[in-house]
Coordinates of C-alpha atoms in Angstrom, one line a residue:
Chain A
M1 CA -52.5 7.7 15.7
S2 CA -51.4 4.1 16.3
I3 CA -53.0 1.4 14.2
F4 CA -53.7 -0.5 17.4
E5 CA -55.8 2.4 18.6
Y6 CA -58.0 2.6 15.5
N7 CA -60.8 0.5 16.9
G8 CA -60.2 0.2 20.6
S9 CA -60.7 -2.7 22.9
A10 CA -60.2 -4.2 26.4
L11 CA -59.6 -7.8 27.2
I12 CA -58.9 -9.8 30.3
A13 CA -58.4 -13.4 31.2
M14 CA -58.1 -14.6 34.8
V15 CA -57.4 -17.9 36.4
G16 CA -59.5 -19.3 39.2
K17 CA -59.8 -22.7 41.0
N18 CA -60.2 -25.2 38.2
C19 CA -61.9 -22.5 36.2
F20 CA -61.1 -19.4 34.2
A21 CA -62.9 -16.3 33.1
I22 CA -62.4 -14.2 30.0
A23 CA -63.9 -10.8 29.5
S24 CA -64.0 -8.0 26.9
D25 CA -65.7 -4.7 26.3
R26 CA -68.4 -4.4 23.7
R27 CA -67.5 -1.2 21.7
F28 CA -66.8 -1.2 18.1
G29 CA -65.6 2.2 17.0
V30 CA -63.8 3.9 14.2
Q31 CA -61.5 6.3 16.0
L32 CA -63.8 8.7 17.8
Q33 CA -67.1 7.4 16.5
T34 CA -68.8 4.5 18.1
V35 CA -70.4 2.3 15.4
A36 CA -71.7 -0.7 17.4
T37 CA -72.2 -1.5 21.1
D38 CA -72.6 -5.3 20.8
F39 CA -69.4 -6.2 19.1
Q40 CA -68.0 -9.7 19.9
K41 CA -64.3 -9.9 20.7
I42 CA -64.2 -13.3 22.4
Y43 CA -64.7 -16.4 20.4
R44 CA -65.3 -20.0 21.4
I45 CA -62.9 -22.3 19.6
H46 CA -64.3 -25.3 21.5
D47 CA -65.9 -25.8 24.9
R48 CA -62.5 -25.6 26.6
V49 CA -60.6 -23.0 24.6
F50 CA -61.6 -19.4 24.2
L51 CA -59.8 -16.7 22.2
G52 CA -60.1 -13.0 22.6
L53 CA -58.7 -10.7 20.0
S54 CA -57.9 -7.0 20.5
G55 CA -56.5 -4.5 18.1
L56 CA -57.6 -3.8 14.6
A57 CA -61.0 -5.3 14.1
T58 CA -60.6 -6.4 10.5
D59 CA -57.4 -8.3 11.4
A60 CA -59.0 -9.8 14.4
Q61 CA -61.9 -11.1 12.2
T62 CA -59.5 -12.5 9.6
L63 CA -57.2 -14.1 12.1
Y64 CA -60.2 -15.7 13.9
Q65 CA -61.4 -17.1 10.6
R66 CA -58.0 -18.6 9.8
L67 CA -57.7 -20.1 13.3
V68 CA -61.2 -21.6 13.2
F69 CA -60.2 -23.1 9.8
R70 CA -57.1 -24.6 11.2
H71 CA -58.8 -25.9 14.3
K72 CA -61.6 -27.6 12.4
L73 CA -59.1 -29.4 10.2
Y74 CA -57.2 -30.4 13.3
Q75 CA -60.4 -31.8 14.8
L76 CA -61.2 -33.8 11.7
R77 CA -57.7 -35.2 11.3
E78 CA -56.8 -35.9 14.9
E79 CA -60.3 -36.7 16.1
R80 CA -59.8 -34.6 19.2
D81 CA -60.0 -31.0 20.4
M82 CA -56.9 -28.9 20.6
K83 CA -55.4 -28.3 24.0
P84 CA -55.1 -24.6 24.9
E85 CA -51.3 -24.8 25.0
T86 CA -51.3 -26.3 21.5
F87 CA -53.7 -23.7 20.3
A88 CA -51.5 -20.9 21.7
S89 CA -48.5 -22.4 19.9
L90 CA -50.5 -22.4 16.6
V91 CA -51.6 -18.8 17.1
S92 CA -48.0 -17.8 17.8
A93 CA -46.8 -19.6 14.6
L94 CA -49.5 -18.0 12.5
L95 CA -48.7 -14.6 13.7
Y96 CA -44.9 -15.0 13.2
E97 CA -45.6 -16.1 9.6
K98 CA -46.5 -12.5 9.0
R99 CA -43.5 -11.1 10.8
F100 CA -42.9 -8.4 8.2
G101 CA -46.5 -7.5 7.5
P102 CA -48.2 -8.5 10.8
Y103 CA -51.8 -8.8 11.9
F104 CA -52.4 -5.8 14.1
C105 CA -53.9 -7.9 16.9
Q106 CA -53.1 -8.9 20.4
P107 CA -54.7 -12.2 21.2
V108 CA -55.7 -13.5 24.6
I109 CA -56.1 -17.3 24.9
A110 CA -57.8 -19.0 27.8
G111 CA -58.6 -22.6 28.2
L112 CA -58.8 -25.7 30.4
G113 CA -56.0 -28.1 29.7
D114 CA -55.2 -31.6 30.9
E115 CA -56.8 -32.5 34.2
D116 CA -58.9 -29.3 34.0
K117 CA -56.0 -27.1 34.7
P118 CA -56.8 -23.5 33.6
F119 CA -54.4 -22.0 31.1
I120 CA -54.1 -18.4 30.0
C121 CA -51.7 -16.5 27.8
T122 CA -51.4 -13.5 25.7
M123 CA -49.0 -12.5 22.9
D124 CA -47.9 -9.5 21.0
S125 CA -48.8 -9.0 17.3
I126 CA -45.9 -11.1 16.1
G127 CA -46.4 -14.1 18.3
A128 CA -44.3 -13.6 21.4
K129 CA -46.1 -15.7 24.0
E130 CA -46.6 -14.4 27.5
L131 CA -47.7 -17.1 29.9
A132 CA -49.2 -16.1 33.3
K133 CA -50.5 -17.9 36.3
D134 CA -52.9 -15.2 37.4
F135 CA -54.2 -12.8 34.7
V136 CA -53.4 -11.5 31.3
V137 CA -54.7 -8.3 29.7
A138 CA -54.8 -6.7 26.2
G139 CA -56.1 -3.7 24.3
T140 CA -56.1 0.0 24.5
A141 CA -57.1 -0.1 28.1
S142 CA -54.3 -2.5 29.1
E143 CA -52.5 -0.1 31.4
S144 CA -55.6 0.5 33.5
L145 CA -56.4 -3.2 33.3
Y146 CA -53.0 -4.2 34.7
G147 CA -53.5 -1.9 37.6
A148 CA -57.0 -3.0 38.4
C149 CA -56.2 -6.7 38.1
E150 CA -53.1 -6.5 40.2
A151 CA -55.1 -4.8 42.9
M152 CA -58.2 -7.0 42.9
F153 CA -56.8 -10.5 42.0
K154 CA -56.4 -13.3 44.5
P155 CA -55.5 -16.9 43.6
D156 CA -57.9 -19.9 43.7
M157 CA -61.1 -18.0 43.4
E158 CA -64.4 -19.9 42.9
P159 CA -66.3 -19.2 39.7
E160 CA -68.8 -16.8 41.2
E161 CA -66.2 -14.7 43.0
L162 CA -64.0 -14.8 39.9
F163 CA -66.8 -13.4 37.9
E164 CA -67.3 -10.5 40.3
I165 CA -63.6 -9.7 40.3
I166 CA -63.1 -9.8 36.6
S167 CA -66.2 -7.7 36.0
Q168 CA -65.1 -5.0 38.4
A169 CA -61.6 -4.9 37.0
L170 CA -63.0 -4.6 33.5
L171 CA -65.6 -2.0 34.1
S172 CA -63.4 0.3 36.2
S173 CA -60.5 0.1 33.7
V174 CA -62.6 0.9 30.6
D175 CA -64.0 4.0 32.3
R176 CA -60.5 5.4 32.0
D177 CA -60.2 4.6 28.3
C178 CA -62.3 6.5 25.8
L179 CA -61.9 3.9 23.1
S180 CA -63.3 0.9 25.0
G181 CA -66.4 0.4 27.1
W182 CA -70.1 0.4 26.3
G183 CA -70.7 -2.7 28.5
G184 CA -68.9 -5.9 29.1
H185 CA -69.0 -9.5 28.0
V186 CA -67.8 -12.1 30.4
Y187 CA -67.4 -15.9 30.0
V188 CA -66.8 -18.0 33.1
V189 CA -65.7 -21.5 32.2
T190 CA -65.6 -24.5 34.5
P191 CA -65.1 -28.2 33.5
T192 CA -68.8 -28.7 33.4
E193 CA -70.3 -25.5 32.0
V194 CA -69.8 -22.2 30.3
K195 CA -71.6 -19.2 31.7
E196 CA -71.9 -16.2 29.5
R197 CA -72.9 -12.8 31.0
I198 CA -73.4 -9.3 29.7
L199 CA -72.4 -6.4 32.0
K200 CA -74.0 -3.0 32.0
G201 CA -71.5 -0.3 32.6
R202 CA -71.2 3.4 31.7
M203 CA -72.5 3.7 28.2
D204 CA -70.0 6.1 27.0
Chain B
M1 CA -44.0 -30.5 -6.3
G2 CA -41.0 -30.9 -8.6
D3 CA -41.0 -29.5 -12.1
S4 CA -44.6 -29.9 -13.3
Q5 CA -43.5 -30.0 -16.9
Y6 CA -41.7 -33.3 -16.5
S7 CA -43.3 -34.8 -13.4
F8 CA -45.3 -37.8 -14.2
S9 CA -45.8 -41.3 -12.9
L10 CA -44.7 -44.6 -14.3
T11 CA -47.5 -46.3 -12.4
T12 CA -50.4 -46.6 -14.7
F13 CA -53.6 -48.7 -14.6
S14 CA -53.7 -52.1 -16.3
P15 CA -56.9 -53.1 -18.1
S16 CA -57.9 -55.2 -15.2
G17 CA -57.8 -52.2 -12.9
K18 CA -54.6 -53.0 -11.1
L19 CA -51.5 -50.9 -10.6
V20 CA -49.0 -53.4 -11.8
Q21 CA -46.0 -51.3 -10.5
I22 CA -47.4 -51.6 -7.0
E23 CA -47.8 -55.3 -7.3
H24 CA -44.2 -55.5 -8.3
A25 CA -43.2 -53.2 -5.4
L26 CA -45.0 -55.6 -3.1
T27 CA -43.0 -58.5 -4.6
A28 CA -39.9 -56.6 -3.9
V29 CA -41.1 -56.2 -0.3
G30 CA -41.9 -59.9 -0.1
S31 CA -38.4 -60.9 -1.0
G32 CA -36.9 -58.6 1.6
Q33 CA -35.8 -59.6 5.0
T34 CA -38.4 -60.6 7.5
S35 CA -39.5 -57.9 9.9
L36 CA -42.3 -58.0 12.4
G37 CA -44.0 -56.0 15.1
I38 CA -46.1 -56.9 18.1
K39 CA -48.3 -54.6 20.2
A40 CA -48.3 -55.4 23.9
A41 CA -50.4 -54.0 26.6
N42 CA -47.8 -51.5 27.7
G43 CA -45.6 -51.0 24.6
V44 CA -44.8 -52.1 21.1
V45 CA -41.9 -54.2 19.8
I46 CA -40.5 -54.2 16.3
A47 CA -37.8 -56.6 15.2
T48 CA -35.9 -57.7 12.2
E49 CA -32.9 -59.9 11.4
K50 CA -29.8 -58.0 10.7
K51 CA -28.4 -60.3 8.0
L52 CA -25.2 -58.9 6.6
P53 CA -23.9 -60.0 3.2
S54 CA -20.5 -60.8 4.6
I55 CA -18.6 -61.0 7.9
L56 CA -16.5 -58.1 6.7
V57 CA -19.3 -55.7 6.9
D58 CA -19.1 -53.3 9.8
E59 CA -22.2 -54.4 11.7
A60 CA -22.5 -51.3 13.8
S61 CA -22.9 -49.1 10.7
V62 CA -26.0 -50.9 9.5
Q63 CA -29.2 -49.5 10.9
K64 CA -32.3 -51.4 10.1
I65 CA -34.5 -50.1 12.8
Q66 CA -34.7 -46.3 12.9
V67 CA -36.1 -43.7 15.3
L68 CA -38.5 -41.2 13.8
T69 CA -39.3 -39.3 17.1
P70 CA -38.4 -40.1 20.7
N71 CA -41.6 -42.1 20.9
I72 CA -41.9 -43.5 17.3
G73 CA -39.7 -46.1 15.6
V74 CA -39.8 -47.8 12.3
V75 CA -38.6 -51.0 10.7
Y76 CA -38.8 -51.9 7.0
S77 CA -38.8 -54.8 4.6
G78 CA -37.6 -54.3 1.1
M79 CA -35.2 -51.8 -0.4
G80 CA -33.0 -50.2 2.2
P81 CA -32.3 -47.0 0.3
D82 CA -36.0 -46.4 -0.3
S83 CA -36.6 -46.7 3.4
R84 CA -34.0 -44.1 4.1
V85 CA -35.8 -41.6 2.0
L86 CA -39.0 -42.2 3.8
V87 CA -37.4 -42.1 7.2
R88 CA -35.9 -38.7 6.3
K89 CA -39.2 -37.3 5.1
S90 CA -41.1 -38.7 8.1
R91 CA -38.6 -37.2 10.5
K92 CA -39.0 -33.8 8.9
Q93 CA -42.7 -34.0 9.0
A94 CA -42.7 -34.9 12.7
E95 CA -40.4 -31.9 13.4
Q96 CA -42.6 -29.6 11.4
Y97 CA -45.6 -30.7 13.4
H98 CA -43.7 -30.0 16.6
R99 CA -42.6 -26.6 15.4
L100 CA -46.2 -25.6 14.7
Y101 CA -47.9 -27.1 17.8
K102 CA -45.0 -27.6 20.2
E103 CA -46.4 -31.1 20.8
S104 CA -45.1 -34.4 19.7
I105 CA -46.9 -35.8 16.7
P106 CA -49.5 -38.5 17.3
V107 CA -48.5 -41.8 15.7
T108 CA -51.6 -41.8 13.5
Q109 CA -50.8 -38.4 12.1
L110 CA -47.2 -39.4 11.2
V111 CA -48.3 -42.6 9.6
R112 CA -50.9 -40.8 7.6
E113 CA -48.4 -38.3 6.3
T114 CA -45.8 -41.0 5.5
A115 CA -48.5 -43.0 3.7
A116 CA -49.4 -39.8 1.7
V117 CA -45.8 -39.5 0.5
M118 CA -45.8 -43.1 -0.6
Q119 CA -49.1 -42.6 -2.5
E120 CA -47.8 -39.5 -4.2
F121 CA -45.0 -41.5 -5.8
T122 CA -47.6 -43.8 -7.3
Q123 CA -49.6 -41.0 -8.9
S124 CA -47.4 -38.0 -9.6
G125 CA -43.8 -37.1 -9.8
A126 CA -43.7 -35.7 -6.4
G127 CA -40.6 -34.2 -5.0
R128 CA -38.2 -35.2 -7.7
P129 CA -36.2 -32.2 -9.1
M130 CA -36.1 -32.5 -12.9
L131 CA -33.2 -31.5 -15.0
G132 CA -34.1 -29.5 -18.0
W133 CA -31.5 -30.9 -20.3
L134 CA -32.9 -34.3 -20.9
Q135 CA -35.6 -34.6 -23.4
T136 CA -38.7 -36.5 -22.7
I137 CA -40.3 -38.1 -25.6
L138 CA -43.8 -39.3 -24.8
D139 CA -46.4 -41.1 -26.7
F140 CA -49.0 -38.5 -25.9
N141 CA -48.8 -34.7 -26.4
V142 CA -46.9 -32.7 -23.9
K143 CA -46.5 -29.0 -24.4
L144 CA -42.8 -28.1 -24.2
K145 CA -41.5 -24.7 -23.4
K146 CA -39.6 -23.1 -26.3
T147 CA -36.3 -22.8 -24.3
K148 CA -36.4 -26.5 -23.5
L149 CA -37.3 -27.4 -27.1
R150 CA -34.0 -25.7 -28.2
A151 CA -32.0 -27.8 -25.9
L152 CA -33.4 -31.0 -27.4
G153 CA -31.3 -31.1 -30.5
N154 CA -31.1 -34.6 -32.1
M155 CA -32.3 -36.5 -29.1
S156 CA -35.5 -37.6 -30.9
H157 CA -34.2 -41.1 -31.6
K158 CA -33.8 -41.8 -27.9
K159 CA -36.7 -42.6 -25.6
T160 CA -35.8 -41.2 -22.2
L161 CA -38.6 -41.5 -19.7
L162 CA -38.5 -39.2 -16.7
G163 CA -40.7 -40.3 -13.9
V164 CA -40.9 -41.9 -10.5
R165 CA -41.6 -45.4 -9.3
P166 CA -43.4 -46.5 -6.1
F167 CA -41.3 -47.1 -3.0
G168 CA -40.0 -50.7 -2.7
V169 CA -40.6 -50.9 1.0
S170 CA -43.3 -51.7 3.5
L171 CA -42.8 -50.0 6.8
L172 CA -43.8 -51.1 10.3
V173 CA -44.3 -48.0 12.4
A174 CA -44.3 -48.5 16.1
G175 CA -45.2 -45.7 18.5
F176 CA -46.5 -44.8 21.9
D177 CA -48.6 -41.7 22.4
D178 CA -51.7 -40.5 24.3
N179 CA -53.7 -43.3 22.7
G180 CA -51.3 -45.9 24.0
P181 CA -49.1 -48.3 22.1
Q182 CA -49.7 -48.4 18.4
L183 CA -48.4 -50.5 15.4
Y184 CA -49.0 -49.6 11.8
Q185 CA -48.0 -51.1 8.5
V186 CA -47.6 -48.8 5.5
D187 CA -47.5 -50.4 2.0
P188 CA -45.9 -49.1 -1.2
S189 CA -49.4 -48.1 -2.4
G190 CA -49.8 -45.8 0.5
S191 CA -52.4 -47.8 2.4
Y192 CA -51.9 -48.3 6.0
F193 CA -53.3 -50.7 8.6
S194 CA -53.2 -50.8 12.3
W195 CA -52.1 -54.2 13.6
K196 CA -52.0 -56.0 16.9
A197 CA -49.1 -58.0 15.4
S198 CA -47.8 -58.3 11.9
A199 CA -44.9 -59.5 9.8
M200 CA -43.6 -58.5 6.4
G201 CA -41.0 -59.8 4.0
K202 CA -39.9 -63.4 3.5
N203 CA -41.8 -66.1 5.2
V204 CA -44.6 -63.7 6.1
S205 CA -47.3 -66.4 6.1
N206 CA -45.4 -68.7 8.5
A207 CA -44.6 -65.7 10.7
K208 CA -48.2 -64.5 10.7
T209 CA -49.5 -68.0 11.5
F210 CA -47.1 -68.3 14.4
L211 CA -48.1 -64.8 15.7
E212 CA -51.7 -65.6 15.4
K213 CA -51.2 -68.6 17.6
R214 CA -49.1 -66.9 20.1
Y215 CA -50.7 -63.4 20.4
T216 CA -52.8 -62.5 23.4
D217 CA -54.3 -59.1 24.1
D218 CA -52.9 -58.7 27.6
M219 CA -49.3 -59.5 26.6
E220 CA -46.6 -57.7 28.5
L221 CA -43.8 -56.0 26.7
D222 CA -41.2 -58.6 27.8
D223 CA -43.5 -61.4 26.5
A224 CA -43.9 -59.6 23.2
V225 CA -40.1 -59.3 22.8
H226 CA -39.7 -63.0 23.5
T227 CA -42.4 -63.9 21.0
A228 CA -40.8 -61.6 18.4
I229 CA -37.5 -63.4 18.7
L230 CA -39.2 -66.8 18.6
T231 CA -41.1 -65.8 15.4
L232 CA -37.9 -64.7 13.7
K233 CA -36.2 -67.9 14.8
E234 CA -39.1 -69.9 13.4
G235 CA -38.7 -68.3 10.0
Y236 CA -35.0 -68.9 10.0
M237 CA -35.5 -72.6 11.1
H238 CA -38.1 -73.1 8.4
L239 CA -35.7 -71.8 5.7
K240 CA -33.0 -74.1 6.9
L241 CA -35.4 -77.1 6.8
L242 CA -36.3 -76.2 3.2
F243 CA -32.8 -76.6 2.0
F244 CA -32.3 -80.0 3.6

């Protein structure tokens, strides 16, 4: 049993035309038992930067708390919000600090950078950044997610279409993974608004 | 920071509420070479006179204006060696910021951290490694570790104070970042101010008067450079006149 498969999760982030979408499943389980079906894995750092954390839930929570702490101090000191690229560098640095006793998490970072350019990236548990122009995935369902995204993705999608695509990719992939599922949680972010939607999928 | 057993400050309050050491540090700054800075609409200029003690000095080896990052520079008035310590620390802080955020440090942040270093040296023995051999005899009670007590021997007749003094420099930090051109002055006390134009060192009042008359908000960088040189010349001329 891998420590990364203790809780189970599925995360996607996708780039659209001047917008991005980030989605996760809603299951919180302890190995085979499902404990909650409304567990939040995507966090809003600020209106233009979202963080999804997959992997061990306790590490995800602690890491999120540390990052929020750092970001709040940054906001106070620099009187501005962090850019998504900067935030990703911070997450990477924090993860590498624990190189020989890591957080068992795989983060997915999505945000709108300068001139509303969407930015997505993921990294492994010790901070190796992986930038992508189209989509990034993480979690126990990642293999299925890669396949679904690769098949369904097209560049420069409008927010509504992006929502449809990311939802379909998520729901079809978690059906092939016993540790993730129980619905979906999707955020579609444009320069003007953040739309949060809950998906109903196979509740198993 | 340092060895807490022996780190303490020589800067203490006077009955009137002043930190006399800082006043003296400002005097040291005031007798240093004139340096000035002017913020233009599209850049900042900092200038100082490179007055060498003799014609035998290798002019190229003297660096009065230093680079902290590719977009931030600094000039000082006061004690050169003190400024070198600060430049070194500031450069390190800028690099640490970049290592963490992969972004160049904003001017305000670097100024804030440099000022914090200067303030530390007025309040605590920050960053000074202490040698355990020397004894410190203080007027008030300090708990000494037994091992260090043994090393004291018969040093009790000597009063050896171990501590730090404030920096004897004021810095003019000029930089250009997302918020445009910026100019900051950092004093030995650790306070910092943002200026449109400022001068430090000798003849500061004349220089400032001259700058006040000449400064305009929409100055171009070339105008600012010209004005800076004129201001320095003005101070030089004034000094010459004084002696005649």
